[in-house]
Coordinates of C-alpha atoms in Angstrom, one line a residue:
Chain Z
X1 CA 42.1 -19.9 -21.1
X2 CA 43.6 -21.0 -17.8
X3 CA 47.1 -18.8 -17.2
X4 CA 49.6 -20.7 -15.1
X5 CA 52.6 -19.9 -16.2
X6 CA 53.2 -16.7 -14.3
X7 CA 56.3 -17.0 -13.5
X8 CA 57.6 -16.5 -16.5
X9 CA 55.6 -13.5 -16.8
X10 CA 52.3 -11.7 -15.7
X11 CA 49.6 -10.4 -17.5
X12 CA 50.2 -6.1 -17.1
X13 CA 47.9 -4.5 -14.2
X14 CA 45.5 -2.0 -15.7
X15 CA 46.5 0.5 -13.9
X16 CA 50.4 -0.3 -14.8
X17 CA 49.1 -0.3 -18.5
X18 CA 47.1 3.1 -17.9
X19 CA 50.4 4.6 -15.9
X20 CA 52.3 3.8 -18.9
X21 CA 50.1 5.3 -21.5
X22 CA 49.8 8.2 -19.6
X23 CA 53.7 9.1 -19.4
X24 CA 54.0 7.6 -23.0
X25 CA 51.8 10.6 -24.1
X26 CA 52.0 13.2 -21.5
X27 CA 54.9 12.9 -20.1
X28 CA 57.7 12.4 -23.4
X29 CA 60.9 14.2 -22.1
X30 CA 64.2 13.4 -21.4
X31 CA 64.6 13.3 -17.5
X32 CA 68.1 14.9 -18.1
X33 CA 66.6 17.6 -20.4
X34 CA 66.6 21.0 -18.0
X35 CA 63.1 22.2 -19.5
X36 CA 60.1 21.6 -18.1
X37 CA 58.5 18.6 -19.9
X38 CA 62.3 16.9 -19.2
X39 CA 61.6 17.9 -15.6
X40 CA 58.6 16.8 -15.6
X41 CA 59.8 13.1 -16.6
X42 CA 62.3 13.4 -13.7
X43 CA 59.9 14.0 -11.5
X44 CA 58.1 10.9 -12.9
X45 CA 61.2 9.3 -12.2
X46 CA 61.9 10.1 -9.0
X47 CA 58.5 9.6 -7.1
X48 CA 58.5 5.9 -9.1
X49 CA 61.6 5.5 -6.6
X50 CA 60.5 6.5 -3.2
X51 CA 56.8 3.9 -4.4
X52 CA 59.6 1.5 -4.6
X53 CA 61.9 2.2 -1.8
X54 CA 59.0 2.5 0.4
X55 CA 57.5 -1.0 -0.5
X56 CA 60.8 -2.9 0.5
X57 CA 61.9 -0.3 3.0
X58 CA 65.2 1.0 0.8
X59 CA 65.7 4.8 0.7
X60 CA 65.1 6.1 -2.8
X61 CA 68.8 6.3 -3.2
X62 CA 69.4 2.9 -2.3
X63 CA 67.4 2.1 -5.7
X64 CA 68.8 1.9 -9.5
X65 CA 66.8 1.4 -12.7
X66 CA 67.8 -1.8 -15.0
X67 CA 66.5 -3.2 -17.6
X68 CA 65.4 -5.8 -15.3
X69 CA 66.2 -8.8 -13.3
X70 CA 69.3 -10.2 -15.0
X71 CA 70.7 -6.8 -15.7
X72 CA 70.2 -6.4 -11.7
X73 CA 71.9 -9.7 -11.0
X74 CA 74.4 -8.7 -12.8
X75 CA 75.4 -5.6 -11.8
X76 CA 75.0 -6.9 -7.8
X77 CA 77.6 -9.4 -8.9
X78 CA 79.9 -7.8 -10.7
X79 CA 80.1 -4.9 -8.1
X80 CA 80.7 -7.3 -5.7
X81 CA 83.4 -9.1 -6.9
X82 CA 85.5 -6.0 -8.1
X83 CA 85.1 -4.9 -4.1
X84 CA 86.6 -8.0 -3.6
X85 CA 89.0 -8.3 -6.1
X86 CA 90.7 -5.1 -4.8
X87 CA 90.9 -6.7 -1.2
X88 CA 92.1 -9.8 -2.5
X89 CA 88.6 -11.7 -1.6
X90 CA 88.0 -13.5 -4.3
X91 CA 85.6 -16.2 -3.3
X92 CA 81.9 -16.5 -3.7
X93 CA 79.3 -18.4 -2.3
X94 CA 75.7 -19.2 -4.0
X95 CA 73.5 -22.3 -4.6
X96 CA 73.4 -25.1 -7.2
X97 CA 69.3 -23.6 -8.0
X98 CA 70.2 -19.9 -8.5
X99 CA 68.7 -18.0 -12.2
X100 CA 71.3 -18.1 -15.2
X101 CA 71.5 -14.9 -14.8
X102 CA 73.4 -15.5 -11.4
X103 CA 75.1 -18.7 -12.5
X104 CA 76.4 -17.7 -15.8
X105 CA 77.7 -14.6 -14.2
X106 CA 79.3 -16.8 -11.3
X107 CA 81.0 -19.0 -14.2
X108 CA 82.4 -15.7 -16.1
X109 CA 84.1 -14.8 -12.6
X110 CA 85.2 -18.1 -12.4
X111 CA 87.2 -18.4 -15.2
X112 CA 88.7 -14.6 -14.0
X113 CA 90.1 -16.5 -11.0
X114 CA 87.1 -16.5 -8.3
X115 CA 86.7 -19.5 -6.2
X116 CA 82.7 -20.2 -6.2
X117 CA 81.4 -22.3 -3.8
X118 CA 77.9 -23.8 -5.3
X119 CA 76.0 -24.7 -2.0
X120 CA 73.5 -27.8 -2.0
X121 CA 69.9 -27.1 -1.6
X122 CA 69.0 -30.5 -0.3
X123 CA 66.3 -32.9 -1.4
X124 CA 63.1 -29.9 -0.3
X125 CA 65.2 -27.6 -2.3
X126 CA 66.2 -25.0 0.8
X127 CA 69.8 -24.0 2.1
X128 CA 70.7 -24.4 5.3
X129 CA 71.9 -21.3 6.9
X130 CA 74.5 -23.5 9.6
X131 CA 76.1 -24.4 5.8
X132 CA 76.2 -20.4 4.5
X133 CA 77.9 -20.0 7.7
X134 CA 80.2 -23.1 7.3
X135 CA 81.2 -21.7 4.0
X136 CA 81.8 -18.4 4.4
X137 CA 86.1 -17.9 4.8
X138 CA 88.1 -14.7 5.1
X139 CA 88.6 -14.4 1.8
X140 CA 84.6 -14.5 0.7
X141 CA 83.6 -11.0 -1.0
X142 CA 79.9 -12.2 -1.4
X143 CA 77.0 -14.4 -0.5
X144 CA 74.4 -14.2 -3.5
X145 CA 71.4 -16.6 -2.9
X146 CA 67.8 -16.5 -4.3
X147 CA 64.9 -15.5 -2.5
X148 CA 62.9 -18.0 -4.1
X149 CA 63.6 -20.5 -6.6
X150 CA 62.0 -19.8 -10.0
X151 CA 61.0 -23.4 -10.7
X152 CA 60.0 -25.2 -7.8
X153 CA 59.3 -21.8 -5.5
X154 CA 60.9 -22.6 -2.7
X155 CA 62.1 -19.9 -0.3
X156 CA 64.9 -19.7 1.5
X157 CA 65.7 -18.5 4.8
X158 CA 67.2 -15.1 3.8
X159 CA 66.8 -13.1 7.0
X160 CA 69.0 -15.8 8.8
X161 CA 71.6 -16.5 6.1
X162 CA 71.4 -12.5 5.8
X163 CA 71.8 -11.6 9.9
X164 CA 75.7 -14.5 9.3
X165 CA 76.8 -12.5 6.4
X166 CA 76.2 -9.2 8.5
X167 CA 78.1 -11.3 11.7
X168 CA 81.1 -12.0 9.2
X169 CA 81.0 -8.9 7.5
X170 CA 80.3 -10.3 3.9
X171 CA 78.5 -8.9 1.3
X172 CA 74.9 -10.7 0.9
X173 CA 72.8 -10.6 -2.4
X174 CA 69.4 -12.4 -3.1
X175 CA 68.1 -12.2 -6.4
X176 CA 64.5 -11.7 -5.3
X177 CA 62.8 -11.5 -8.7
X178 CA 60.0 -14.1 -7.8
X179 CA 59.6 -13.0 -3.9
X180 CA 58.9 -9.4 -4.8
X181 CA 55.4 -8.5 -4.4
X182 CA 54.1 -11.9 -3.5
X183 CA 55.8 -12.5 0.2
X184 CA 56.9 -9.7 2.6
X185 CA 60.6 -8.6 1.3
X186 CA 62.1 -5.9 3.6
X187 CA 65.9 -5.2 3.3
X188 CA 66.3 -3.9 6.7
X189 CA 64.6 -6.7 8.2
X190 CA 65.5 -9.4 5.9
X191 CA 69.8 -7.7 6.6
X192 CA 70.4 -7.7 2.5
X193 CA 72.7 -5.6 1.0
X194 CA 71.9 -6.1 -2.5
X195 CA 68.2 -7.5 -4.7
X196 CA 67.1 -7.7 -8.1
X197 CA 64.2 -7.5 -8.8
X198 CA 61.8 -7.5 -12.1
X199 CA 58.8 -5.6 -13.2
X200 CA 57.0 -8.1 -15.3
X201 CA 56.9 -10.6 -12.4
X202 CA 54.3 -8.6 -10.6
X203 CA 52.3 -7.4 -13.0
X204 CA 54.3 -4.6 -14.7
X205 CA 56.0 -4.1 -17.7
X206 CA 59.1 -6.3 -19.4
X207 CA 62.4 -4.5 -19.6
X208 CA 62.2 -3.0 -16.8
X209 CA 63.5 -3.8 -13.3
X210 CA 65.5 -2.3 -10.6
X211 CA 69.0 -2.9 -8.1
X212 CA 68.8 -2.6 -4.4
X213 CA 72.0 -1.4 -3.1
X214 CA 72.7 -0.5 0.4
X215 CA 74.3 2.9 0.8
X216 CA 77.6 2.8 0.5
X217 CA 77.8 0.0 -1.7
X218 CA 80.1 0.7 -4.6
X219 CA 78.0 -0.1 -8.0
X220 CA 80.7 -1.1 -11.0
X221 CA 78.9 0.2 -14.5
X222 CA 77.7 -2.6 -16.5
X223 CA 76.6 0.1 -19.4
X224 CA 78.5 2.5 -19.7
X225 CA 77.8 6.5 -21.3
X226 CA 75.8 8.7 -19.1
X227 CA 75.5 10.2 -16.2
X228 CA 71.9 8.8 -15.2
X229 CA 71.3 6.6 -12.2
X230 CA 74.2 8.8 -10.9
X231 CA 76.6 7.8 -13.1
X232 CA 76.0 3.7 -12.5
X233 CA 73.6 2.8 -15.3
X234 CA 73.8 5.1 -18.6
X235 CA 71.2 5.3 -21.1
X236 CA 68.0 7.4 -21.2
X237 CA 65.9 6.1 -18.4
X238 CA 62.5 3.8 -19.5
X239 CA 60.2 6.4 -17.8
X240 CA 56.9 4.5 -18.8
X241 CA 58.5 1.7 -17.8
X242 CA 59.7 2.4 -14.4
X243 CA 56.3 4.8 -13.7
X244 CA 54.4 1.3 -14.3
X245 CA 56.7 -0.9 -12.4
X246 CA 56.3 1.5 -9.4
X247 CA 52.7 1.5 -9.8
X248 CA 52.6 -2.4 -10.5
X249 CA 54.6 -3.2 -7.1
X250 CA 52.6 -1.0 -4.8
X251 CA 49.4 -2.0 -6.4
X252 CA 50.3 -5.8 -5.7
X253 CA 52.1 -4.9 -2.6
X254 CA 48.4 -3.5 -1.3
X255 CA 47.1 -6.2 -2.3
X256 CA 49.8 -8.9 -0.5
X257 CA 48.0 -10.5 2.4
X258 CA 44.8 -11.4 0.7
X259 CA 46.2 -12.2 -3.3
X260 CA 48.5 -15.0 -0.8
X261 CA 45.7 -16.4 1.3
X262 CA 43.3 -17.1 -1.9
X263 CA 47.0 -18.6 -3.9
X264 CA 48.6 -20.8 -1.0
X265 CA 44.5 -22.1 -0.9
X266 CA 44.2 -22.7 -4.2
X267 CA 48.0 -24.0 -4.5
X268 CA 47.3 -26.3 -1.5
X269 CA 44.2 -27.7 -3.5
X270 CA 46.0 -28.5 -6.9
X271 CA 48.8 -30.3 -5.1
X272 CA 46.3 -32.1 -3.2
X273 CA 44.9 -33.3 -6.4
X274 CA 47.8 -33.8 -8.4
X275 CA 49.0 -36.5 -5.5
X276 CA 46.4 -38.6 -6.8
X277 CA 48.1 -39.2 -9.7
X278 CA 50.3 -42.2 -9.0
X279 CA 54.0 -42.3 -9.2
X280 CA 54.2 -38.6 -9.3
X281 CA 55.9 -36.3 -6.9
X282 CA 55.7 -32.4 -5.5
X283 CA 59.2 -30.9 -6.7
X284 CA 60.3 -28.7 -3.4
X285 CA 59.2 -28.1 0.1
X286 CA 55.7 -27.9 0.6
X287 CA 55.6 -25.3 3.3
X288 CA 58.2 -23.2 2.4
X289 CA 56.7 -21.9 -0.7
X290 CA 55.5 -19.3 -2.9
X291 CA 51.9 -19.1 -2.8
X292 CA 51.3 -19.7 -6.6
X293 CA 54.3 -22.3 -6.9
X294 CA 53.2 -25.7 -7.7
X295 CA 55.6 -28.2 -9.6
X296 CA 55.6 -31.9 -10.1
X297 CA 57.5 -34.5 -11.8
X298 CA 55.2 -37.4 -13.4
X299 CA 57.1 -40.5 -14.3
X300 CA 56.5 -42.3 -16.9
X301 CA 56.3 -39.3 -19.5
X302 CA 58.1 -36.1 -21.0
X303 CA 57.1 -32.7 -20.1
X304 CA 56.9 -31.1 -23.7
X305 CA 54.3 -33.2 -24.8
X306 CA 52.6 -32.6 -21.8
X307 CA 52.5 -28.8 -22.0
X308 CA 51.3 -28.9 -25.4
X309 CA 47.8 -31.6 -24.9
X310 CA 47.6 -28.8 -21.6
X311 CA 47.9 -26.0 -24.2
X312 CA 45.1 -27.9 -26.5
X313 CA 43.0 -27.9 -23.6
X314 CA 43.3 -24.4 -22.9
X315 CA 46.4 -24.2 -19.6
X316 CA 49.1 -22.3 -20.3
X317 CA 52.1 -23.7 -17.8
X318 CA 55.8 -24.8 -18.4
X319 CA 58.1 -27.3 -17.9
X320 CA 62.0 -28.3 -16.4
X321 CA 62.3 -31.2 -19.3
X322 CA 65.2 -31.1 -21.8
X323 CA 63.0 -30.9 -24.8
X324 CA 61.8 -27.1 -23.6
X325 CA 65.2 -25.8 -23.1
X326 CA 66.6 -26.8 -26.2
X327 CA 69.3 -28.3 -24.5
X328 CA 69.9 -32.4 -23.7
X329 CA 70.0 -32.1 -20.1
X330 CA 66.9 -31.2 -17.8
X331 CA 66.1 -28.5 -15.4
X332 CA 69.3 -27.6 -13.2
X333 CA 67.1 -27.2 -9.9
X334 CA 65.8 -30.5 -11.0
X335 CA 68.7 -32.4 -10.8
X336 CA 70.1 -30.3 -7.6
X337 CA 67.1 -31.6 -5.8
X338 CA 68.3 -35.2 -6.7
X339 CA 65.4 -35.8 -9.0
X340 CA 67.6 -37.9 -11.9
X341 CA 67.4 -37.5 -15.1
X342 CA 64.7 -39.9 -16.6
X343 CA 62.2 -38.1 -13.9
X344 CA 63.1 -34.4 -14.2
X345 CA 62.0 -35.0 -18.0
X346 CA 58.5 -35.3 -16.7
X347 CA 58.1 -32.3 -14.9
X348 CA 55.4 -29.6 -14.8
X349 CA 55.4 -26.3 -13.1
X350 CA 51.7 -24.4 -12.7
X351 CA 52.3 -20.8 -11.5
X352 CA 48.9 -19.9 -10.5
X353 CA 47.5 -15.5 -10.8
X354 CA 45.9 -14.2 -8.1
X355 CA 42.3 -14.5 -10.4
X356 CA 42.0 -18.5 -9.9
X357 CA 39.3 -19.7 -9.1
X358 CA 38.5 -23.0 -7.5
X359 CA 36.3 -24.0 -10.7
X360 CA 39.6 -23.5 -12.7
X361 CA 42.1 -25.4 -10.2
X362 CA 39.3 -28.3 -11.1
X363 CA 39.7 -28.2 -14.5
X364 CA 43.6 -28.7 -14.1
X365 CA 43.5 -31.1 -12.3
X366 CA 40.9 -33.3 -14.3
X367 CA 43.2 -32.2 -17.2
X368 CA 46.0 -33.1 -15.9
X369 CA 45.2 -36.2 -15.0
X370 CA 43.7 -36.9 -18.7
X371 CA 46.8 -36.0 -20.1
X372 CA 48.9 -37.9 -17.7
X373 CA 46.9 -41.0 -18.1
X374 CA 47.2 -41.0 -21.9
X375 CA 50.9 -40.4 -22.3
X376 CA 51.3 -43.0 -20.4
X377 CA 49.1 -45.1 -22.4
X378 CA 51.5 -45.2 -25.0
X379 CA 55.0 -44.5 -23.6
X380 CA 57.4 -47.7 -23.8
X381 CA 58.9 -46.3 -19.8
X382 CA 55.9 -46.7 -19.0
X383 CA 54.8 -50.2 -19.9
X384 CA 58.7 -51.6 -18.6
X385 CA 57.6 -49.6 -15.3
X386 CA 54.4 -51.5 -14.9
X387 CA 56.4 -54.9 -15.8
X388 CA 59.0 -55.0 -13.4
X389 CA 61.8 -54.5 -15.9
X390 CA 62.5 -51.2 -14.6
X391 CA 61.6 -50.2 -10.3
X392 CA 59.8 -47.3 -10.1
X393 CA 61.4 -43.8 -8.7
X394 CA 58.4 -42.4 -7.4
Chain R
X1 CA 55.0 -18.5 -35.5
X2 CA 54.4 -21.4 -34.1
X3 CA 56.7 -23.9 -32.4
X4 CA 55.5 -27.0 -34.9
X5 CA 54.0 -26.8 -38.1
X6 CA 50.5 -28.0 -38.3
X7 CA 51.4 -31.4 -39.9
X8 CA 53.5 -32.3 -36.6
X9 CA 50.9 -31.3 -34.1
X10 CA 48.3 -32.8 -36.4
X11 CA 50.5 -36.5 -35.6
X12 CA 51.1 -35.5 -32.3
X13 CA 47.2 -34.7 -31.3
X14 CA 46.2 -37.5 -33.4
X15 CA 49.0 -40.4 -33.6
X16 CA 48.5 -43.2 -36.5
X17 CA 49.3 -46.5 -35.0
X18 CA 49.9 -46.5 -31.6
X19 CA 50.1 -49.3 -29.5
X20 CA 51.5 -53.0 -29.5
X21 CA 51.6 -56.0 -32.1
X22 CA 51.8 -58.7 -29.9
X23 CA 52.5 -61.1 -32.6
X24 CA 55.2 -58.8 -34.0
X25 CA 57.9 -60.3 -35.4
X26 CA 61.0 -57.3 -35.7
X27 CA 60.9 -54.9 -33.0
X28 CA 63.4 -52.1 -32.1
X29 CA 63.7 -50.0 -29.0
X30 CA 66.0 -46.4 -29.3
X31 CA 66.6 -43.6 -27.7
X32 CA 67.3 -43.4 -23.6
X33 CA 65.1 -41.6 -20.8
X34 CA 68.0 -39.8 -20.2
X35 CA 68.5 -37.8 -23.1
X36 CA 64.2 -37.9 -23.0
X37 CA 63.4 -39.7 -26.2
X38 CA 62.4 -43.8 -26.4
X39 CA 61.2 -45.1 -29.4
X40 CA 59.6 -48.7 -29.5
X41 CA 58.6 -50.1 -33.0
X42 CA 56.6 -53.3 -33.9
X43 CA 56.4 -54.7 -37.1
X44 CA 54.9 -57.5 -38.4
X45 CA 56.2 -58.2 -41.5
X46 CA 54.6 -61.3 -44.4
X47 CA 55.8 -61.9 -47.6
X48 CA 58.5 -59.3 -47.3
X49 CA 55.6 -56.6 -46.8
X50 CA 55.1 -54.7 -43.9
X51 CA 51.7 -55.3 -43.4
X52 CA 51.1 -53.8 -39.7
X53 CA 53.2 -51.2 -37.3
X54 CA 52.7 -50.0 -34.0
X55 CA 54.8 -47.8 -31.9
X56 CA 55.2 -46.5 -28.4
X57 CA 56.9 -43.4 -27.8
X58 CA 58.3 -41.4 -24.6
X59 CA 59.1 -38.1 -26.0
X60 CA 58.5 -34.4 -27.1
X61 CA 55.9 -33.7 -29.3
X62 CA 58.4 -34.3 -32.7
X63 CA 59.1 -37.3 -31.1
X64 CA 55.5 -38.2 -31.2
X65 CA 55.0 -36.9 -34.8
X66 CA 57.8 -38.0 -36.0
X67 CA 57.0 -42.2 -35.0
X68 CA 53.5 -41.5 -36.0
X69 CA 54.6 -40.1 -39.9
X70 CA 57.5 -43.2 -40.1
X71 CA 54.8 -45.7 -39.4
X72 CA 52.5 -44.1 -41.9
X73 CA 55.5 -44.0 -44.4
X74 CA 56.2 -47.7 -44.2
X75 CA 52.8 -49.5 -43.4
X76 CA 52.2 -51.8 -46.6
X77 CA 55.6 -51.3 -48.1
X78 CA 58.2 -54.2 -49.2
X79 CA 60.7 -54.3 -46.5
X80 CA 63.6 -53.5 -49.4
X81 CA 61.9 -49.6 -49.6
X82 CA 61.4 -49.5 -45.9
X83 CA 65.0 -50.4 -45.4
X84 CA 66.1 -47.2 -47.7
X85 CA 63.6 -45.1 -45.5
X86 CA 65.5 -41.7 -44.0
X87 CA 65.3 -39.2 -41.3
X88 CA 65.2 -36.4 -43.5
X89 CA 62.3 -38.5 -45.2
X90 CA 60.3 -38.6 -42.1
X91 CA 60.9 -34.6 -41.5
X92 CA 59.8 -33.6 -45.1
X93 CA 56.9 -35.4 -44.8
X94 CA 56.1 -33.4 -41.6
X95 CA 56.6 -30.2 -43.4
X96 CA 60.3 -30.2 -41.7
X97 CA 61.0 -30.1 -37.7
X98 CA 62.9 -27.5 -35.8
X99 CA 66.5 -27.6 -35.7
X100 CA 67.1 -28.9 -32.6
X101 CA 64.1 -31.4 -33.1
X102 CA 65.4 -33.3 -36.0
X103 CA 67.0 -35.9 -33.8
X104 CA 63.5 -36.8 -32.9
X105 CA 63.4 -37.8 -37.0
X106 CA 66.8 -39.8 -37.1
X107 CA 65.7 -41.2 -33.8
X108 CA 62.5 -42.7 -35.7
X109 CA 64.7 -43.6 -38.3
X110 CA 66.7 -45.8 -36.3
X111 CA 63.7 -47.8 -34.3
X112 CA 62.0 -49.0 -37.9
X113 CA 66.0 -49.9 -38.8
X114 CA 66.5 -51.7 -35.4
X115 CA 63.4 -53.5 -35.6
X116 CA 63.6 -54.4 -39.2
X117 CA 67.1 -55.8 -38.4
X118 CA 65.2 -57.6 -35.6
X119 CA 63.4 -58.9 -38.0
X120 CA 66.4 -60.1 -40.4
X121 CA 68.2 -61.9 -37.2
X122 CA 65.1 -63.9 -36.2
X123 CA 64.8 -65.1 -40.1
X124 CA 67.8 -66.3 -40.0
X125 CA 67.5 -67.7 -36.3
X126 CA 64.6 -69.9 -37.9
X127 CA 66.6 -70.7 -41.3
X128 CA 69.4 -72.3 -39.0

């Protein structure tokens, strides 16, 4: 079995699994509990957030527990826009590629009277920071934009677009839930003010994730009940949960420089291979990438079928077409990187681990290419491509 | 539990009668790349039998089962049963489709209906 679908979720570290079992059985109290196994679990708690503080150079607390990623977009969200509500700044600016999670929430504000501005990502799928800039008006209460995009991995230029919402004294979010623990992320560096990010992306557990928030920042409760996460996220913390995550990110975070190297090589070769394949295309920039991001659009052919001959042959990835949302329309990002409609269908994303090997990256590509070949074999786009009836896109 | 039940990835991994009739004489094309399902049906019909069918197919894996099952369902029948032939038909006989998949069934039920009425105009074409 080939894994390559790891962006929608990684395989647990065994020392996240170990960490977990370990505070599961030793470690069972109630951080808020005043007796010692309760303190105990607090203490758990606490040296889980200076790990992660540390790794994207937060103080511990700068750092609240969610449930993970959406929870944390969310809340960064939310909390922004009551800031601005109360000051009358009630527009927002994001990108046309962002997570539901961002977008939905963006749509819920919309309909409470925000103005969102939707910026374009361009055909290589990145924002320009000149147009962030251009954007941004007196009445902006908060710049959200991904760190990188979950489909097609590009990554934007957040240190610049960061360093203009500093210089116009807005509010900057980037929901880094696929840069964490695969590219450098520093908040000091990088000028954010808010990032969600989630545990299972890197190798920790799922339901568990956390909310950057530069001091001062006021946090508006999404759950409400408790004093925990002083007072801005109730509900009895996920110790095992949060222990692993903070094991998880400083194990990967270790391991950063070389994991990369051995993905963006192993990347590099499948894209390589996958251009063989005629009338197909690389969704995204091709530099400005995540190491184990590689997507492609195949025309000619629809994506669910593809996933599931891949699956039959032992490749786990995923795919933007409409059939695998269980909606009629195609991946969003798809379409905001002008790919139309008949071509985003055909898509195929292959998030590589850091265990590849070149043997594997191979194997998918002869596979992919088998598959390819023989859904086209018998697809009528297809045959009217090859006739003339209808001009090729790619 | 799976997404498909083993009846619909049994047609999708091993699709009866793909491909052309070149001789055909009723063919049907539905569905649009848009909403990502195309359907394209050959029959060749004698003696008011269907007596071979073919189909090409852009589309989920349902969309592949379900042409493969509707050609299996009609191949040798008088065209008078394979004009009463239904999508809910073509789903049974796959041991039923997801929810949101039966479309790829009524979508299969309108390319054997297009190209048997294909079939009908280009009969009467020749009787004028």
């Amino acid at each position: 079995m080939i894994y390559a679908d790891n962006a929608a979720t990684t395989k647990m570290s065994e020392a996240a699994i170990n960490t977990m079992l370990n505070v599961m059985k030793e470690s069972y109290g109630n951080p808020s509990s005043l007796y010692g196994i309760g303190q105990h679990a607090k203490e758990i708690l606490e040296e889980a957030r200076v790990k992660i503080a540390s790794v994207i150079g937060a103080d511990p607390g700068e750092i609240t527990f969610t449930s993970g990623g959406s929870e944390a977009d969310n809340q960064a969200i939310v909390s922004a826009a009551e800031l601005g509500r109360k000051k009358g700044k009630m527009h927002i600016i994001s990108t046309a590629i962002e997570h539901h999670a961002v977008l939905h929430t963006l749509e819920k504000l919309k309909k409470e009277g925000f103005d969102i501005t939707l910026l374009d990502v361009h055909e290589n799928g990145i924002v320009r920071p000149e147009e962030v800039e251009a954007a941004i008006r007196d009445d902006t209460c908060l710049v959200t934009i991904m760190y990188a995009n979950n489909e097609i991995g590009t990554i934007q230029p957040i240190r610049e677009i960061g360093a203009i919402c500093r210089s116009r004294n807005v509010l900057f979010h980037t929901d880094a839930v696929q840069a964490i623990a695969h590219i450098p992320v520093n908040v000091k560096d990088d000028n954010i003010d808010m990032l969600s990010s989630s545990a299972h992306k890197y190798h920790g557990p799922k339901g568990v994730g956390f909310l950057y928030a530069k001091k001062g920042i006021r946090l508006t409760n999404i759950i409400e009940g408790g004093a925990q996460e002083r007072g801005k996220r109730a509900g009895t913390e996920n110790v095992p949960g949060i222990a692993a995550m903070a094991e998880a990110l400083q194990e990967a975070d270790t391991h950063m420089a070389e994991n990369a190297a051995h993905m963006a090589a192993m990347r590099d070769k499948l894209i390589a291979g996958l251009r063989e394949i005629p009338h197909a295309a690389l969704n995204g920039d091709a530099e400005h990438r995540l190491p184990g991001n590689v997507n492609f659009c195949f025309e000619g052919i629809e994506g669910e079928s593809l996933l599931l001959l891949l699956d039959d042959k032992g490749i786990q990835a995923s795919s933007g077409s409409a059939c695998t949302s269980g909606s009629l329309d195609p991946s969003h990002v798809l379409l905001a990187i002008g790919r139309v409609h008949d071509v985003a269908h055909g898509s195929l994303r292959l998030s590589i681990g850091e265990e590849i090997t070149e043997e594997e990256v191979d194997y998918i590509i002869k596979s992919v290419k088998d598959v390819v070949g023989y859904l086209r074999s018998f697809s009528p786009v297809w045959r009217d491509l090859c006739a003339g009836k209808t001009p090729f896109i790619l | 539990m799976a997404l498909y039940s083993e009846k619909v990835m049994d047609h999708f991994r091993n699709p009866r009668n793909v491909g052309v009739i070149e001789d055909a004489n009723g063919i049907g094309e539905v569905g649009n790349a848009k909403c990502g399902d195309i359907m394209k049906m050959y029959l060749k019909i004698e003696d008011d039998i269907v007596q071979d069918v073919k189909f090409e197919t852009f589309g989920c894996g349902s969309a592949i089962a379900s042409s493969s099952m509707a050609t299996e369902l009609i191949k040798g029948k008088p065209v008078s049963e394979v004009a009463q032939l239904t999508n809910k038909a073509v789903a049974e006989a796959l041991d039923g489709l997801p929810a949101y998949k039966m479309h790829c069934s009524v979508l299969a039920e309108e390319a054997i209906q297009s190209a048997l009425a294909d079939y009908y105009s280009k009969k009467e074409a020749t009787a004028e």
